[in-house]
Coordinates of C-alpha atoms in Angstrom, one line a residue:
X1 CA -21.8 33.3 19.1
X2 CA -20.4 32.6 22.4
X3 CA -20.3 28.9 23.1
X4 CA -23.1 27.9 26.5
X5 CA -22.4 25.4 28.8
X6 CA -25.4 22.9 29.1
X7 CA -27.0 22.9 32.5
X8 CA -25.0 19.8 33.6
X9 CA -22.0 21.2 32.8
X10 CA -22.8 24.3 34.4
X11 CA -23.8 21.8 38.0
X12 CA -20.3 20.7 37.2
X13 CA -18.7 24.8 37.0
X14 CA -20.5 25.4 40.3
X15 CA -18.9 22.4 41.9
X16 CA -14.9 22.6 40.9
X17 CA -15.5 26.1 42.0
X18 CA -16.6 25.3 45.6
X19 CA -13.8 23.0 45.7
X20 CA -10.6 23.5 45.9
X21 CA -9.7 19.6 45.0
X22 CA -11.8 17.3 43.1
X23 CA -12.2 15.1 40.7
X24 CA -14.6 14.4 37.7
X25 CA -14.9 10.3 36.9
X26 CA -17.9 11.2 34.9
X27 CA -17.6 8.7 32.0
X28 CA -15.9 9.7 28.0
X29 CA -18.1 11.9 25.9
X30 CA -20.5 13.6 28.4
X31 CA -18.3 16.7 28.2
X32 CA -15.3 17.1 31.6
X33 CA -13.5 19.4 29.1
X34 CA -15.9 22.4 28.3
X35 CA -16.2 23.5 32.3
X36 CA -12.8 22.4 33.4
X37 CA -11.8 25.0 30.4
X38 CA -13.7 27.1 31.8
X39 CA -12.9 27.0 35.2
X40 CA -9.5 28.4 34.0
X41 CA -11.2 31.5 33.3
X42 CA -13.3 32.0 36.8
X43 CA -9.6 31.1 37.9
X44 CA -7.9 33.4 35.5
X45 CA -10.5 37.0 36.5
X46 CA -12.4 35.2 39.6
X47 CA -8.7 34.7 41.6
X48 CA -6.2 36.0 39.7
X49 CA -4.2 33.0 38.8
X50 CA -3.4 30.8 36.2
X51 CA -3.4 27.6 35.0
X52 CA -1.1 23.7 34.7
X53 CA -3.3 21.5 32.3
X54 CA -1.4 18.3 32.4
X55 CA -2.5 15.4 29.8
X56 CA -0.8 12.8 27.3
X57 CA 1.1 14.4 24.6
X58 CA -2.1 13.4 21.8
X59 CA -4.8 15.6 23.4
X60 CA -2.5 19.1 23.4
X61 CA -3.2 21.0 20.6
X62 CA -7.3 19.7 20.8
X63 CA -7.8 21.6 24.4
X64 CA -5.2 23.9 24.1
X65 CA -8.1 24.9 20.8
X66 CA -10.6 23.8 23.8
X67 CA -9.4 26.1 25.7
X68 CA -9.4 28.7 23.3
X69 CA -12.7 28.6 22.3
X70 CA -14.4 28.0 25.5
X71 CA -12.5 31.0 27.2
X72 CA -10.2 33.0 24.3
X73 CA -6.8 33.7 27.4
X74 CA -3.3 33.1 26.1
X75 CA -2.1 29.7 25.6
X76 CA 1.0 27.5 25.4
X77 CA 1.9 23.6 24.7
X78 CA 5.0 23.4 26.6
X79 CA 6.9 20.6 25.6
X80 CA 10.3 21.1 27.1
X81 CA 13.7 22.4 25.3
X82 CA 12.1 22.8 21.6
X83 CA 9.9 25.2 23.9
X84 CA 12.9 26.8 25.7
X85 CA 14.4 27.8 23.1
X86 CA 12.0 29.8 21.2
X87 CA 10.9 31.3 24.4
X88 CA 11.5 34.6 24.5
X89 CA 10.0 36.1 28.6
X90 CA 6.8 36.5 27.5
X91 CA 3.8 34.1 29.7
X92 CA 0.5 33.0 29.8
X93 CA -2.8 31.9 30.8
X94 CA -2.7 29.2 30.2
X95 CA 0.2 26.3 30.0
X96 CA 0.0 22.5 28.8
X97 CA 1.7 19.7 29.1
X98 CA 2.6 16.3 30.0
X99 CA 3.3 14.6 33.5
X100 CA 6.6 13.5 32.5
X101 CA 7.2 18.0 31.5
X102 CA 5.9 18.6 33.4
X103 CA 7.7 17.0 36.1
X104 CA 11.5 17.2 34.8
X105 CA 10.6 21.0 33.9
X106 CA 8.1 23.5 37.0
X107 CA 10.5 25.7 37.4
X108 CA 10.4 26.7 33.6
X109 CA 6.9 26.2 33.2
X110 CA 5.9 28.2 36.5
X111 CA 8.2 31.8 35.1
X112 CA 6.5 31.8 32.5
X113 CA 3.1 32.1 33.4
X114 CA 1.6 35.5 33.7
X115 CA 0.1 35.1 37.1
X116 CA 1.3 33.3 40.6
X117 CA -0.1 29.4 39.3
X118 CA -3.4 29.4 40.8
X119 CA -4.9 25.9 39.3
X120 CA -4.2 22.7 37.7
X121 CA -6.2 20.7 35.5
X122 CA -5.1 17.0 34.2
X123 CA -6.9 15.0 31.2
X124 CA -7.0 11.1 32.1
X125 CA -5.0 11.1 35.0
X126 CA -4.8 6.9 34.7
X127 CA -2.9 7.0 32.3
X128 CA 0.1 8.2 34.2
X129 CA -0.5 9.5 37.6
X130 CA -2.4 5.0 38.8
X131 CA 0.7 3.5 40.2
X132 CA 1.0 5.5 43.8
X133 CA 5.0 5.0 43.9
X134 CA 6.4 5.9 40.6
X135 CA 8.3 8.4 41.2
X136 CA 5.5 11.2 38.6
X137 CA 3.3 10.3 40.8
X138 CA 5.2 10.9 44.1
X139 CA 6.0 14.5 42.4
X140 CA 2.9 15.6 42.0
X141 CA 1.4 14.2 44.5
X142 CA 3.8 16.9 46.7
X143 CA 3.7 19.4 44.2
X144 CA -0.5 19.7 44.3
X145 CA -0.7 20.1 48.1
X146 CA 1.1 23.7 46.5
X147 CA -1.6 24.4 44.8
X148 CA -3.5 26.8 45.5
X149 CA -6.9 24.0 43.3
X150 CA -6.7 20.7 41.6
X151 CA -9.4 19.3 39.5
X152 CA -8.1 15.7 38.3
X153 CA -10.6 14.5 35.2
X154 CA -10.2 10.7 35.2
X155 CA -13.8 8.0 34.4
X156 CA -11.1 5.3 34.5
X157 CA -10.5 5.8 38.4
X158 CA -9.8 2.0 39.5
X159 CA -7.3 0.5 37.3
X160 CA -6.6 -2.6 37.7
X161 CA -5.5 -2.9 41.6
X162 CA -7.9 -1.2 43.9
X163 CA -5.2 1.4 45.0
X164 CA -4.8 3.0 41.7
X165 CA -6.7 4.6 43.5
X166 CA -5.0 6.3 45.8
X167 CA -2.9 8.8 44.1
X168 CA -6.8 10.6 42.9
X169 CA -7.8 10.2 46.9
X170 CA -4.1 11.8 48.5
X171 CA -4.4 15.1 45.5
X172 CA -8.3 15.3 47.1
X173 CA -7.1 15.4 51.3
X174 CA -4.1 13.1 52.7
X175 CA -6.0 12.5 55.7
X176 CA -8.1 9.7 54.4
X177 CA -4.6 7.2 54.2
X178 CA -1.9 9.6 54.9
X179 CA 0.3 7.6 52.7
X180 CA 0.2 4.7 50.3
X181 CA 1.4 2.2 54.2
X182 CA -2.0 3.3 55.3
X183 CA -3.6 2.5 52.9
X184 CA -2.6 -0.9 51.7
X185 CA -3.4 -2.3 55.5
X186 CA -6.5 -1.3 54.9
X187 CA -7.9 -2.2 51.7
X188 CA -5.0 -5.4 50.5
X189 CA -5.0 -9.0 51.4
X190 CA -1.7 -9.9 51.0
X191 CA -0.4 -13.7 51.8
X192 CA 1.4 -13.1 55.3
X193 CA 4.6 -15.2 55.4
X194 CA 4.9 -14.1 51.9
X195 CA 4.0 -10.1 51.3
X196 CA 1.7 -11.4 48.2
X197 CA -1.5 -9.2 47.8
X198 CA -3.7 -12.0 47.1
X199 CA -6.6 -9.7 47.3
X200 CA -8.9 -6.6 48.0
X201 CA -11.7 -5.3 50.5
X202 CA -13.3 -2.8 52.0
X203 CA -13.5 -0.8 48.5
X204 CA -16.9 0.6 50.3
X205 CA -14.8 3.4 52.2
X206 CA -12.4 4.5 48.4
X207 CA -16.2 4.0 47.4
X208 CA -18.1 6.6 50.0
X209 CA -15.0 9.0 49.1
X210 CA -14.5 9.5 45.5
X211 CA -19.0 10.6 45.9
X212 CA -17.8 13.0 48.3
X213 CA -15.5 14.6 46.0
X214 CA -16.2 14.5 42.7
X215 CA -18.5 14.4 39.6
X216 CA -19.6 11.4 38.2
X217 CA -22.0 12.0 35.1
X218 CA -22.7 8.8 33.8
X219 CA -23.2 8.2 29.4
X220 CA -26.7 7.5 30.3
X221 CA -27.7 10.3 32.3
X222 CA -26.8 12.5 29.6
X223 CA -27.7 10.1 25.4
X224 CA -29.7 7.5 27.7
X225 CA -28.4 3.8 27.4
X226 CA -24.9 3.9 24.7
X227 CA -25.5 2.0 21.1
X228 CA -23.9 -0.6 21.1
X229 CA -23.8 -4.2 22.2
X230 CA -20.1 -6.4 23.4
X231 CA -20.2 -10.3 20.5
X232 CA -18.1 -13.0 22.6
X233 CA -16.9 -15.2 19.5
X234 CA -15.1 -18.0 19.2
X235 CA -13.4 -18.1 16.1
X236 CA -11.9 -21.6 15.3
X237 CA -8.5 -21.7 14.7
X238 CA -5.7 -23.5 11.7
X239 CA -5.0 -26.7 12.7
X240 CA -1.1 -26.4 12.2
X241 CA -1.6 -23.6 14.3
X242 CA -3.1 -24.5 17.6
X243 CA -0.6 -27.8 17.5
X244 CA 2.6 -24.7 17.9
X245 CA 0.2 -23.4 20.4
X246 CA -1.4 -26.1 22.8
X247 CA 2.3 -27.7 22.5
X248 CA 4.0 -24.3 23.8
X249 CA 1.3 -23.7 26.5
X250 CA 2.3 -27.5 27.5
X251 CA 6.5 -27.7 27.9
X252 CA 7.2 -24.1 27.0
X253 CA 8.9 -24.3 24.4
X254 CA 8.7 -25.6 20.4
X255 CA 11.1 -26.2 17.8
X256 CA 10.6 -23.3 15.2
X257 CA 11.1 -24.5 11.4
X258 CA 14.5 -23.1 11.4
X259 CA 15.2 -25.9 13.7
X260 CA 16.0 -23.7 16.6
X261 CA 14.1 -23.6 19.7
X262 CA 11.0 -21.4 21.1
X263 CA 11.6 -21.9 24.8
X264 CA 10.4 -19.9 28.3
X265 CA 11.8 -20.3 31.9
X266 CA 9.6 -18.4 33.6
X267 CA 5.4 -18.6 33.6
X268 CA 5.1 -14.7 32.9
X269 CA 7.2 -15.1 28.8
X270 CA 6.0 -18.5 28.7
X271 CA 2.3 -16.2 28.8
X272 CA 3.4 -13.5 26.7
X273 CA 5.1 -16.1 24.0
X274 CA 1.8 -17.9 24.2
X275 CA 0.1 -14.6 23.2
X276 CA 3.1 -13.9 20.4
X277 CA 2.0 -17.2 18.4
X278 CA -1.5 -16.7 18.5
X279 CA -1.3 -13.4 18.1
X280 CA 1.8 -13.1 15.8
X281 CA 3.5 -16.4 15.4
X282 CA 5.4 -14.6 12.0
X283 CA 7.0 -12.7 14.0
X284 CA 9.1 -16.3 16.2
X285 CA 9.6 -17.2 13.3
X286 CA 6.6 -20.0 12.9
X287 CA 4.7 -20.7 9.8
X288 CA 0.5 -20.5 9.5
X289 CA -1.2 -21.9 6.7
X290 CA -4.4 -20.0 7.7
X291 CA -4.6 -16.6 10.3
X292 CA -8.0 -18.2 11.6
X293 CA -9.2 -14.7 13.0
X294 CA -7.8 -12.7 9.9
X295 CA -9.8 -16.0 7.9
X296 CA -12.9 -14.7 9.8
X297 CA -12.0 -10.6 9.5
X298 CA -12.2 -10.6 5.9
X299 CA -15.4 -12.5 6.1
X300 CA -18.0 -10.6 8.1
X301 CA -16.9 -7.6 8.2
X302 CA -14.1 -6.8 5.4
X303 CA -16.7 -8.4 3.3
X304 CA -18.1 -5.5 1.1
X305 CA -21.4 -5.0 3.5
X306 CA -19.4 -2.1 5.9
X307 CA -17.5 1.0 4.9
X308 CA -16.0 2.1 8.0
X309 CA -14.3 -0.7 10.2
X310 CA -12.4 -0.2 13.1
X311 CA -9.8 -3.8 14.4
X312 CA -8.1 -3.3 18.0
X313 CA -5.4 -5.3 18.2
X314 CA -2.8 -5.8 21.1
X315 CA 0.3 -7.1 20.2
X316 CA 2.3 -4.5 17.1
X317 CA 2.9 -7.6 14.6
X318 CA -0.8 -8.3 14.1
X319 CA -2.0 -4.8 13.9
X320 CA 0.9 -4.7 11.1
X321 CA -0.2 -8.1 10.1
X322 CA -3.7 -7.0 9.5
X323 CA -2.8 -3.7 8.6
X324 CA -1.1 -4.9 5.1
X325 CA -3.6 -7.6 5.0
X326 CA -6.4 -5.2 4.2
X327 CA -4.6 -3.1 2.2
X328 CA -3.3 -6.2 -0.5
X329 CA -8.0 -6.0 -0.2
X330 CA -7.9 -2.9 -1.8
X331 CA -9.5 -1.3 2.3
X332 CA -7.3 2.7 2.7
X333 CA -5.9 1.4 6.4
X334 CA -5.0 3.4 8.7
X335 CA -2.0 2.5 11.5
X336 CA -2.4 3.8 15.1
X337 CA -0.1 1.8 17.8
X338 CA 2.8 3.3 20.0
X339 CA 5.3 4.2 17.5
X340 CA 2.9 6.8 15.1
X341 CA 3.3 10.0 16.3
X342 CA 0.4 11.6 18.1
X343 CA 0.2 14.2 15.2
X344 CA -0.2 11.8 12.3
X345 CA -2.7 9.9 15.0
X346 CA -4.8 13.6 14.2
X347 CA -4.4 13.2 10.5
X348 CA -5.2 9.2 10.4
X349 CA -8.5 10.1 13.3
X350 CA -9.4 13.1 10.6
X351 CA -8.4 10.9 7.6
X352 CA -11.3 8.7 9.2
X353 CA -14.4 10.7 9.5
X354 CA -13.6 12.1 6.8
X355 CA -14.7 9.1 4.4
X356 CA -10.9 9.1 3.5
X357 CA -10.1 5.5 5.3
X358 CA -12.1 3.2 5.0
X359 CA -10.4 1.1 8.8
X360 CA -8.2 1.3 10.9
X361 CA -6.4 -0.8 12.6
X362 CA -5.3 0.4 16.6
X363 CA -3.6 -0.9 19.4
X364 CA -6.7 0.0 22.3
X365 CA -3.4 1.6 25.0
X366 CA -3.2 4.5 22.0
X367 CA -6.8 4.2 21.5
X368 CA -8.6 5.1 24.5
X369 CA -8.3 9.0 24.5
X370 CA -8.6 12.1 21.8
X371 CA -10.5 9.9 18.9
X372 CA -14.1 10.3 17.8
X373 CA -14.7 7.4 15.3
X374 CA -18.9 8.0 16.0
X375 CA -19.7 7.3 12.0
X376 CA -18.3 3.1 12.7
X377 CA -19.8 1.1 11.8
X378 CA -18.6 -2.0 12.9
X379 CA -15.7 -2.8 15.4
X380 CA -13.9 -6.0 16.7
X381 CA -11.2 -6.2 19.7
X382 CA -8.9 -9.2 17.6
X383 CA -7.0 -9.4 20.4
X384 CA -7.0 -7.4 24.1
X385 CA -4.6 -6.6 27.0
X386 CA -4.9 -7.2 31.0
X387 CA -7.1 -3.8 31.2
X388 CA -10.1 -3.8 32.3
X389 CA -10.0 0.6 31.6
X390 CA -8.8 0.2 27.7
X391 CA -12.0 -2.2 26.1
X392 CA -13.9 0.7 28.3
X393 CA -12.1 3.5 27.0
X394 CA -11.7 1.7 23.3
X395 CA -15.3 1.3 23.3
X396 CA -16.3 4.9 23.5
X397 CA -13.9 6.5 21.0
X398 CA -17.3 4.7 19.3
X399 CA -19.8 5.8 21.5
X400 CA -19.7 10.8 21.2
X401 CA -23.3 11.2 21.7
X402 CA -26.8 9.2 20.8
X403 CA -25.9 7.4 17.8
X404 CA -28.8 6.3 14.9
X405 CA -27.4 3.0 14.6
X406 CA -26.5 0.4 17.4
X407 CA -22.6 -0.4 16.5
X408 CA -21.5 -4.5 17.3
X409 CA -18.2 -5.1 18.6
X410 CA -17.1 -8.5 18.0
X411 CA -14.4 -9.9 21.4
X412 CA -12.9 -12.5 19.2
X413 CA -10.3 -15.1 20.8
X414 CA -9.6 -19.3 20.4
X415 CA -11.7 -20.8 21.8
X416 CA -9.7 -23.0 25.2
X417 CA -6.4 -20.9 24.7
X418 CA -5.0 -18.6 26.8
X419 CA -7.2 -15.7 25.5
X420 CA -10.6 -17.0 28.0
X421 CA -8.8 -16.5 30.5
X422 CA -7.1 -12.6 30.3
X423 CA -11.2 -12.2 29.3
X424 CA -11.8 -13.6 32.7
X425 CA -8.6 -11.4 34.2
X426 CA -10.2 -8.4 32.7
X427 CA -13.9 -9.3 33.8
X428 CA -12.6 -9.7 37.5
X429 CA -11.1 -6.4 37.3
X430 CA -14.1 -4.4 36.0
X431 CA -15.3 -6.1 38.9
X432 CA -12.4 -4.4 41.2
X433 CA -13.0 -1.4 40.5
X434 CA -17.2 -1.5 40.3
X435 CA -17.3 -2.1 44.1
X436 CA -15.0 0.8 44.4
X437 CA -17.3 3.0 42.2
X438 CA -20.9 1.6 42.7
X439 CA -22.1 4.1 40.2
X440 CA -19.7 2.2 37.0
X441 CA -21.6 -1.0 35.8
X442 CA -18.8 -4.5 34.4
X443 CA -18.9 -4.4 30.7
X444 CA -21.6 -7.4 30.2
X445 CA -20.8 -9.9 27.2
X446 CA -17.4 -10.0 27.8
X447 CA -18.0 -13.6 27.4

């Protein structure tokens, strides 16, 4: 039986056809990919054009399957020199690749298309084109002017800084700002002496532009309110652990057990070390008799009450320790972080869904796209980074449609430490994003 688009996806496809350059900023799990694939078929059949489909490496296989299932077009995953070595002159209707590979191999990719380039689709663009002055962003903004149709897919237009929206708007219509300097003049509040960005203003203009040029379905529009709840949870810290932390927080130096000294001469380094002392002090040479968060996890989550648990951690040492301890307690565990290949992540994802794994330990940054943990029963952020979208995107791994039961998501932190400050920064960033995108609501329950 042929696949059929749901009514709201048909409306999305109509919007694509009517707008040469546009954005789909719908929330995760609302169905951005299917109508985008069908748009490639439309361009192939009606406009005699081929498609380049850009995405993070972890989505290449999944999105190729989507293109094949929805369109039947001839596809190729282009991965640079390994692909060129196997190429025998054949051409393809859709070439899937990553942002970095596209910028390095654009001439080769264009030669491998079966027709002239008619459409560029880019998925999860906030992960690689949100920095306005980065070389690959500058490349794509120049290249997009030569492409008849551009379609970007991201539910995270604002990523920490307001000017993370600039690349999307510049792709859609350069005349809104002309260049990045003009954008900053209109939206950045700067220190008049140092030029440092102190804040942002005029967010309503960005909101109006986005509303005019994008499709934007919210999860609640399709399925009702998402079935999750954030549960901020302060965890008791071991006395020795707290002593180490407070000493370094106050003096920026700490004598280690081997008589060496841990110190920081810059504020940024001190902040990083404070986070490490809390999350994975063992990598700094500190011996802690008990980890408060670890104990809480095994008493409340890995205590036999749940069969499907996901633990998010932003620091690699903590990730490895949690995975090892869970295995020592008899759980079957998968670890997903930046050191794990895309193929391996896919295998872990499938094993968790199939019931072969009980626990996943993952970094929020690597678990933000392409993973489906709808069967997860409970989750916890053991530590977080500074990006508000990483929390949101990771949360939506559990919300891939209407759930039968609300999932509790615990936000663990040690009280009166830098972790409270980090959550405050995340909250401020989410509120900034909501001012520039009125459809979004800052996540509630972070405090």
